[in-house]
XYZ file of C-alpha atoms in Angstrom:
567
model
C -15.452 22.980 -10.743
C -18.406 20.619 -10.600
C -20.592 20.354 -7.517
C -19.333 16.769 -6.983
C -15.707 17.859 -7.164
C -16.359 20.736 -4.760
C -18.022 18.331 -2.298
C -15.078 15.947 -2.553
C -12.520 18.723 -2.115
C -14.054 20.555 0.825
C -15.118 17.442 2.726
C -11.667 15.810 2.655
C -9.754 19.065 3.158
C -11.766 19.851 6.287
C -11.169 16.348 7.659
C -7.408 16.368 7.026
C -6.995 19.869 8.419
C -8.881 18.752 11.517
C -6.483 15.830 11.990
C -3.489 18.146 11.676
C -4.832 20.812 14.041
C -5.665 18.068 16.556
C -2.078 16.805 16.597
C -1.437 14.500 13.623
C 1.880 15.377 12.022
C 2.530 12.338 9.832
C 0.562 10.170 7.405
C 1.573 6.898 5.744
C -0.063 6.331 2.358
C -0.471 3.025 0.555
C -1.191 4.094 -3.046
C -4.460 3.107 -4.711
C -7.310 4.496 -6.779
C -10.269 4.763 -4.391
C -8.170 6.708 -1.856
C -7.259 9.380 -4.443
C -9.240 12.247 -2.837
C -7.670 11.750 0.586
C -4.169 11.021 -0.719
C -3.935 14.144 -2.897
C -5.219 16.421 -0.156
C -2.863 14.845 2.392
C 0.060 15.435 0.059
C -0.998 19.059 -0.389
C -1.341 19.947 3.302
C 1.591 22.199 4.296
C 1.864 20.840 7.874
C 1.443 17.130 7.188
C 4.489 14.977 6.431
C 3.716 11.969 4.228
C 5.486 8.658 3.630
C 4.741 6.119 0.894
C 4.760 2.336 1.320
C 3.168 0.204 -1.383
C 2.745 -3.019 0.609
C -0.141 -2.419 3.032
C 1.010 -4.919 5.660
C 4.422 -3.272 5.771
C 2.826 0.187 5.658
C 0.773 -0.611 8.754
C 3.858 -1.527 10.748
C 5.784 1.444 9.355
C 3.073 3.734 10.725
C 3.189 1.775 13.976
C 6.917 2.480 14.294
C 6.400 6.193 13.654
C 3.660 6.368 16.286
C 5.599 4.205 18.748
C 8.638 6.476 18.587
C 6.704 9.741 18.895
C 3.775 8.550 21.041
C 1.754 10.686 18.658
C -1.079 9.421 16.428
C -0.139 8.619 12.833
C -2.676 8.487 9.997
C -2.643 5.416 7.752
C -4.447 5.509 4.382
C -5.304 2.820 1.836
C -7.666 2.030 -1.000
C -10.638 -0.346 -0.805
C -10.751 -4.143 -0.707
C -8.104 -6.471 0.664
C -5.688 -3.539 0.987
C -7.532 -2.619 4.184
C -7.421 -6.206 5.472
C -3.627 -6.181 5.252
C -3.488 -3.522 7.962
C -4.917 -5.963 10.509
C -1.616 -7.306 11.974
C -0.391 -3.776 12.699
C -3.787 -2.788 14.093
C -3.623 -5.788 16.448
C -0.123 -4.863 17.622
C -1.179 -1.233 18.114
C -4.170 -2.286 20.216
C -2.231 -4.502 22.619
C 0.889 -2.335 22.814
C -1.210 0.844 23.154
C 0.073 2.759 20.142
C -2.174 5.480 18.634
C -3.013 4.802 14.968
C -5.710 6.403 12.832
C -6.611 3.951 10.073
C -8.410 5.529 7.109
C -9.820 3.032 4.633
C -11.398 4.109 1.350
C -14.491 2.247 0.182
C -17.027 1.887 -2.596
C -20.299 3.822 -2.070
C -23.238 1.875 -0.570
C -24.847 1.079 -3.949
C -21.726 -0.812 -5.067
C -21.462 -3.040 -2.007
C -22.575 -6.662 -2.005
C -23.372 -6.582 -5.734
C -20.139 -8.023 -7.149
C -18.279 -4.736 -7.697
C -14.521 -5.252 -8.040
C -12.111 -4.519 -5.188
C -14.979 -4.480 -2.703
C -15.189 -6.341 0.597
C -17.196 -5.694 3.770
C -15.144 -2.994 5.516
C -17.652 -2.078 8.220
C -16.057 -2.889 11.581
C -13.338 -4.648 9.571
C -11.031 -4.849 12.599
C -13.782 -5.804 15.038
C -13.029 -5.077 18.679
C -9.345 -4.614 17.794
C -10.138 -1.025 16.797
C -10.945 1.137 19.818
C -13.468 3.144 17.834
C -15.035 2.837 14.375
C -16.929 5.334 12.206
C -18.599 4.762 8.861
C -18.244 8.215 7.352
C -20.985 10.057 5.472
C -20.744 10.589 1.734
C -18.810 13.783 0.855
C -20.842 16.996 0.883
C -19.931 20.668 1.246
C -22.937 21.717 3.333
C -21.832 23.619 6.458
C -23.363 21.065 8.824
C -21.540 18.240 7.010
C -18.215 20.090 7.119
C -18.669 20.702 10.838
C -19.419 16.979 11.255
C -16.313 15.874 9.367
C -14.077 18.278 11.316
C -15.470 16.867 14.556
C -14.862 13.308 13.375
C -11.242 14.170 12.642
C -10.709 15.666 16.087
C -12.521 12.772 17.733
C -10.374 10.215 15.873
C -7.245 11.796 17.358
C -8.799 11.988 20.816
C -10.034 8.386 20.759
C -6.634 7.112 19.615
C -4.910 8.860 22.526
C -7.452 8.267 25.286
C -6.041 5.741 27.749
C -5.299 3.095 26.840
C -4.076 4.509 23.524
C -4.640 2.421 20.407
C -5.984 2.206 16.844
C -9.174 3.775 15.526
C -10.780 3.106 12.148
C -12.723 5.439 9.858
C -14.186 4.103 6.601
C -14.699 6.629 3.756
C -17.067 5.768 0.875
C -16.364 7.673 -2.347
C -18.199 7.891 -5.647
C -16.387 8.512 -8.911
C -14.994 10.755 -10.271
C -12.381 10.760 -7.535
C -10.270 13.813 -8.427
C -10.493 16.756 -6.008
C -9.461 20.299 -6.928
C -6.405 20.050 -4.693
C -3.982 22.666 -6.070
C -3.560 25.439 -3.476
C -6.664 24.252 -1.656
C -5.498 25.161 1.865
C -4.478 28.683 0.805
C -7.795 29.510 -0.816
C -10.037 27.759 1.708
C -10.915 29.121 5.166
C -11.299 26.120 7.479
C -12.542 26.706 11.048
C -10.740 25.040 13.941
C -12.159 21.692 15.091
C -13.539 20.996 18.548
C -10.865 20.768 21.261
C -10.944 17.671 23.433
C -9.101 17.683 26.746
C -8.431 14.953 29.318
C -6.364 14.762 32.514
C -4.319 12.386 34.657
C -5.840 9.869 37.045
C -4.656 10.776 40.530
C -4.566 8.507 43.598
C -7.223 8.639 46.275
C -5.551 9.208 49.686
C -7.667 6.611 51.495
C -6.912 4.029 48.803
C -3.203 4.809 49.045
C -3.307 4.311 52.810
C -4.854 0.863 52.278
C -2.228 -0.123 49.713
C 0.611 1.107 51.921
C -0.697 -0.965 54.798
C -0.840 -4.079 52.575
C 2.758 -3.671 51.347
C 4.426 -2.260 54.464
C 7.022 -5.052 54.410
C 10.759 -5.462 54.617
C 11.232 -7.728 51.602
C 9.434 -5.963 48.795
C 10.188 -6.208 45.081
C 9.526 -3.775 42.228
C 9.031 -5.238 38.738
C 9.197 -2.866 35.767
C 7.985 -3.882 32.315
C 7.893 -1.737 29.172
C 7.169 1.861 30.172
C 7.050 4.718 27.675
C 5.613 7.515 29.824
C 7.978 10.404 30.628
C 8.940 10.577 34.275
C 7.729 7.103 35.230
C 11.191 5.521 35.271
C 12.657 8.209 37.531
C 9.702 7.909 39.918
C 10.139 4.126 40.143
C 13.835 4.539 40.964
C 12.956 7.042 43.690
C 10.460 4.597 45.189
C 13.137 1.894 45.207
C 15.604 4.186 46.937
C 13.052 5.163 49.577
C 11.927 1.589 50.356
C 15.175 -0.307 49.799
C 13.342 -2.679 47.460
C 15.278 -3.939 44.418
C 14.005 -3.238 40.895
C 13.776 -6.150 38.481
C 13.959 -4.255 35.184
C 12.761 -5.631 31.857
C 14.982 -4.318 29.022
C 12.105 -2.331 27.482
C 11.492 -0.545 30.797
C 14.320 1.873 29.819
C 15.612 1.368 33.389
C 18.754 -0.581 32.608
C 20.637 2.649 32.148
C 20.695 2.558 35.961
C 23.539 0.326 37.195
C 21.655 -0.584 40.401
C 18.762 -2.491 38.810
C 18.564 -6.289 38.672
C 19.259 -7.493 35.127
C 20.225 -11.221 35.169
C 17.056 -12.510 36.819
C 16.058 -14.506 33.720
C 19.054 -16.768 34.359
C 18.945 -17.331 38.137
C 15.132 -17.425 38.483
C 15.016 -20.594 36.381
C 15.761 -22.614 39.541
C 13.077 -23.349 42.159
C 15.525 -23.314 45.074
C 16.666 -19.825 44.115
C 13.068 -18.683 43.585
C 12.132 -19.755 47.104
C 15.230 -18.248 48.704
C 14.412 -14.906 47.088
C 10.707 -14.965 47.878
C 9.487 -11.385 48.468
C 6.770 -10.362 50.904
C 5.106 -8.069 48.366
C 5.486 -7.147 44.685
C 4.610 -3.883 42.948
C 4.611 -4.157 39.161
C 4.606 -1.359 36.573
C 4.258 -1.401 32.802
C 3.661 -4.186 30.301
C 4.289 -7.858 30.929
C 7.995 -8.717 31.237
C 9.714 -10.628 28.435
C 11.118 -13.241 30.834
C 9.065 -16.385 31.327
C 11.236 -17.241 34.346
C 10.223 -13.972 35.995
C 6.549 -14.529 35.222
C 6.717 -18.032 36.749
C 8.528 -16.602 39.799
C 5.666 -14.162 40.413
C 3.089 -16.877 39.823
C 4.879 -19.233 42.251
C 4.505 -16.621 44.986
C 0.807 -15.981 44.456
C 0.219 -15.940 48.219
C 1.722 -12.464 48.739
C 0.281 -9.029 47.929
C 0.893 -8.269 44.253
C 0.005 -4.751 43.177
C -0.234 -3.822 39.483
C -0.093 -0.136 38.554
C -1.622 0.802 35.195
C -2.723 4.380 34.591
C -4.345 3.357 31.306
C -6.782 0.994 32.972
C -5.708 -2.224 31.266
C -5.736 -5.703 32.806
C -2.232 -7.101 32.393
C -2.493 -10.142 34.645
C -2.561 -13.396 32.648
C -1.523 -15.412 35.730
C -4.455 -14.033 37.778
C -2.229 -13.238 40.744
C -2.960 -9.541 41.301
C -4.336 -8.661 44.695
C -4.639 -4.972 43.812
C -5.192 -3.439 40.358
C -4.405 0.281 40.604
C -5.671 2.581 37.867
C -3.701 5.794 38.546
C -0.759 7.692 37.086
C 2.449 5.744 37.741
C 4.556 8.705 38.815
C 1.851 9.978 41.144
C 1.507 6.518 42.699
C 5.259 6.298 43.343
C 5.381 9.738 44.903
C 2.413 9.053 47.151
C 3.687 5.616 48.161
C 7.177 6.920 48.909
C 5.584 9.234 51.480
C 3.865 6.305 53.180
C 6.396 3.472 53.137
C 9.351 3.335 55.491
C 12.653 1.632 54.740
C 13.335 -1.020 57.342
C 16.920 -2.035 58.204
C 17.624 -5.053 56.029
C 20.154 -6.765 53.791
C 17.349 -7.685 51.360
C 18.491 -5.363 48.576
C 22.111 -6.464 48.980
C 21.157 -10.144 48.694
C 19.448 -9.511 45.357
C 22.409 -7.434 44.189
C 24.919 -10.131 45.181
C 22.922 -12.912 43.514
C 22.524 -10.779 40.413
C 26.230 -9.956 40.234
C 27.199 -13.628 40.588
C 24.817 -14.663 37.783
C 25.780 -11.728 35.581
C 29.479 -12.638 35.825
C 28.668 -16.040 34.339
C 26.428 -14.633 31.607
C 29.215 -12.303 30.505
C 31.334 -15.336 29.598
C 29.441 -15.887 26.329
C 31.900 -15.665 23.450
C 32.518 -16.370 19.776
C 29.667 -16.638 17.277
C 27.101 -17.631 19.883
C 24.069 -15.386 19.398
C 24.257 -14.172 22.992
C 27.891 -13.137 22.579
C 27.109 -11.442 19.265
C 24.212 -9.604 20.848
C 26.431 -8.299 23.634
C 29.081 -7.093 21.167
C 26.289 -5.499 19.150
C 25.023 -3.607 22.221
C 28.522 -2.516 23.177
C 29.194 -1.123 19.700
C 25.918 0.772 19.252
C 26.603 4.464 19.959
C 25.092 6.120 23.026
C 21.875 7.910 22.258
C 20.918 5.581 19.421
C 17.792 3.395 19.343
C 17.843 -0.391 19.355
C 14.837 -2.211 17.914
C 14.766 -5.891 18.846
C 12.756 -8.562 17.059
C 10.730 -11.252 18.773
C 11.457 -14.919 19.517
C 15.135 -15.255 20.552
C 16.468 -11.708 19.904
C 14.235 -10.058 22.537
C 15.202 -12.787 25.002
C 18.884 -12.283 24.258
C 18.365 -8.565 24.832
C 16.918 -9.493 28.225
C 19.909 -11.738 28.997
C 22.788 -9.672 27.631
C 21.796 -6.035 28.158
C 23.650 -5.455 31.418
C 22.666 -2.516 33.581
C 24.736 0.618 33.348
C 26.641 -0.492 30.234
C 24.624 1.177 27.462
C 22.649 4.399 27.164
C 20.300 3.629 24.289
C 16.553 3.818 23.695
C 14.987 0.371 23.388
C 12.020 -0.664 21.267
C 10.209 -3.891 20.482
C 6.791 -5.117 19.326
C 5.741 -6.896 22.515
C 1.989 -6.438 22.164
C 1.079 -9.453 20.042
C 4.723 -10.677 20.038
C 4.583 -11.452 16.323
C 7.511 -11.810 13.936
C 5.691 -9.937 11.154
C 6.311 -6.285 10.353
C 9.584 -5.935 12.256
C 11.635 -4.399 9.416
C 8.871 -1.860 8.802
C 8.420 -0.974 12.469
C 12.148 -0.326 12.798
C 12.122 1.836 9.667
C 9.129 3.765 11.016
C 11.143 4.527 14.148
C 14.009 5.656 11.908
C 11.591 7.882 9.969
C 10.756 9.656 13.231
C 14.353 10.886 13.351
C 15.965 8.279 15.597
C 19.217 6.517 14.640
C 18.130 2.898 14.533
C 20.045 -0.353 14.941
C 17.763 -3.378 14.605
C 18.301 -7.058 15.453
C 16.081 -9.899 14.271
C 16.132 -13.522 13.173
C 16.187 -14.780 9.599
C 12.509 -15.811 9.606
C 11.460 -12.422 10.977
C 13.462 -10.621 8.303
C 11.973 -12.855 5.608
C 8.440 -12.092 6.863
C 8.881 -8.383 6.169
C 11.552 -8.124 3.499
C 9.052 -5.988 1.526
C 9.396 -3.409 4.273
C 12.788 -2.422 2.839
C 10.986 -0.624 0.027
C 9.993 2.133 2.461
C 13.662 2.995 2.982
C 14.265 3.233 -0.755
C 11.151 5.298 -1.483
C 11.479 7.659 1.492
C 15.252 8.060 1.790
C 15.668 6.356 5.180
C 18.745 4.899 6.883
C 19.049 2.007 9.340
C 21.417 -0.811 10.282
C 19.903 -4.264 10.774
C 21.684 -7.343 12.122
C 20.164 -10.642 10.999
C 20.875 -13.597 13.293
C 20.586 -16.294 10.628
C 20.371 -19.697 12.324
C 18.461 -21.105 9.352
C 15.045 -21.401 10.924
C 13.043 -20.908 14.097
C 15.733 -20.894 16.746
C 13.378 -20.410 19.685
C 11.762 -23.817 19.126
C 15.036 -25.481 20.074
C 14.421 -24.270 23.654
C 10.820 -25.532 23.794
C 9.366 -29.011 24.442
C 8.810 -29.448 20.691
C 12.572 -29.898 20.333
C 12.157 -33.428 21.689
C 9.959 -34.338 18.714
C 12.644 -35.741 16.435
C 10.417 -37.162 13.711
C 8.770 -33.920 12.567
C 10.700 -31.193 14.386
C 12.695 -29.742 11.495
C 9.807 -29.728 9.023
C 7.205 -28.223 11.379
C 9.235 -26.108 13.815
C 12.874 -25.740 12.773
C 11.747 -24.811 9.238
C 15.196 -24.405 7.655
C 14.873 -22.236 4.547
C 18.483 -22.037 3.400
C 17.964 -18.325 2.703
C 20.760 -15.782 2.577
C 19.790 -12.175 2.153
C 22.473 -10.757 -0.106
C 20.088 -10.884 -3.071
C 17.355 -9.092 -1.096
C 19.875 -6.396 -0.225
C 20.720 -5.960 -3.900
C 17.024 -5.847 -4.870
C 16.283 -2.978 -2.482
C 19.597 -1.140 -2.863
C 20.941 -1.959 0.605
C 24.570 -2.331 1.658
C 25.253 -5.962 2.621
C 28.003 -7.490 4.796
C 28.229 -11.149 5.902
C 29.508 -11.314 9.496
C 32.035 -14.006 10.364
C 33.308 -12.804 13.755
C 32.281 -10.663 16.718
C 35.205 -8.322 16.055
C 34.039 -7.793 12.484
C 30.521 -7.070 13.718
C 31.826 -4.412 16.083
C 33.851 -2.807 13.283
C 30.922 -2.705 10.850
C 28.684 -1.063 13.441
C 31.060 1.894 13.619
C 30.734 2.563 9.875
C 28.416 5.425 8.935
C 26.475 4.816 5.734
C 23.413 6.266 4.055
C 20.502 3.928 3.436
C 19.980 0.488 4.934
C 22.948 -1.664 5.919
C 22.256 -5.388 6.349
C 24.693 -7.348 8.509
C 24.055 -11.083 8.349
C 25.615 -13.369 10.974
C 25.354 -17.121 10.367
C 24.972 -19.139 13.559
C 24.167 -22.705 14.523
C 20.864 -23.438 16.274
C 22.099 -26.479 18.193
C 25.245 -24.728 19.394
C 23.288 -21.638 20.428
C 20.931 -23.765 22.511
C 23.734 -25.713 24.205
C 25.717 -22.552 25.038
C 22.688 -20.720 26.409
C 21.737 -23.642 28.644
C 25.277 -23.943 29.946
C 25.386 -20.218 30.743
C 22.056 -20.425 32.572
C 23.185 -23.426 34.603
C 26.455 -21.755 35.578
C 24.536 -18.622 36.564
C 22.199 -20.668 38.758
C 25.100 -22.423 40.481
C 26.797 -19.091 41.122
C 23.559 -17.687 42.551
C 23.160 -20.655 44.891
C 26.597 -20.102 46.345
C 25.515 -16.617 47.367
C 22.254 -17.613 49.044
C 23.557 -20.738 50.844
């Protein structure tokens, strides 16, 4: 074995082993030449599971889905050049949605940069501030000090990705040719020391601070708002705080709180009316988790900017685009709830009952959606998905229909979505990444979203994955029909509606998927009970104009029902 090959082998083996010992269990590899040393040694490691996805943009989101489901860092490897640039959308989503990713890009050595060498771009700080941490790695060597350095960098990459707020880190590896390591049996014959251990703890509340907060929110008419929360124990603590104070919980679908039949779920319908918003004005709001999906809820909180609004975020983010927070609390959510429950007293009031009655009146109207309306289809979809499964919902209208038609207490499923950057790219791959983690996945997305990531289906074929995906095909961008642009008749269809005329039966055939066109809600429910290996594509054809008219009628009826309660 040449000295160069020995350097390449030991350097990369020590790094990969450090990742694994620090907690990385999975790697997603986008094949290429320059990444050969890392790819071969990843494949050889006995405790590292690898997945292959050729398309780098899809691979990035596939890794995102794996990390999102496990809340564990996932390594993501590619070759040099534009391959690395294609990871950027997933890196952006990981940053905002706080998902730990370890992006490993292979690169030309320094002497081949900026001299016209092929497949070479500037990869230093390629993701800018979107990556939490960046390291330009040293050239491979087998000196003891270098091996200690590379083990430390591996451990630090894991630590940085998990340190609150979690997110993506980027390490750039320059390699000189030849690229082949001596990988066969490398981990059996090589003694690799353990990497440095990095330990962090929870942020706990300060008693004096908690006294001040309790004094500010010691009110009768309080409201708890729960956005997307993935931390174990947080949901139960929020429910306990609600029970102690008598404050209702307005629960975003991704909060995982709608399993509880007491939470408020139809707020997006009745909070569209100013009269209702004012009648339900709280005296204080405590908000947990990410920003809610509902624009109506966000405008409700903004309308009442004159009350105490407390945002709890253990990770130290700043999720307040309306600039209405009076208190930004950087402590563990469960600890905050427990401490606050000991300080707040429930005052005799019918406040909780009023919210419950308004919610029930609005919900009764929303449940009247029927036929091939997308809302009605979404509800039938949710009813047919088996308990314990995972539902991944795409952006634009599907996530909003999840908000409107996931009624509390009716389903016991785990809910996922890409609500960091709210993009429609990478949704197929994210859902498949969640499936690769071991969850049984049922995904819903629009036709344009599916088109954006149809390449993602290759991961299922190459890695033996199964998933069911429902495409709501309204031939274009359905969400624009609800926005002011819909009044622009001259250019609306070309610029916003963007009808493509696509049907996805041929895509299903290309990637070896089972395909079923859906013509009724009853048929949809039947197909969802079928158990098949691989990917099943269910495609429902709906009408954008009809969907918009039905949704608006449901919202108006819900508002009128709510007003009857509060009058």
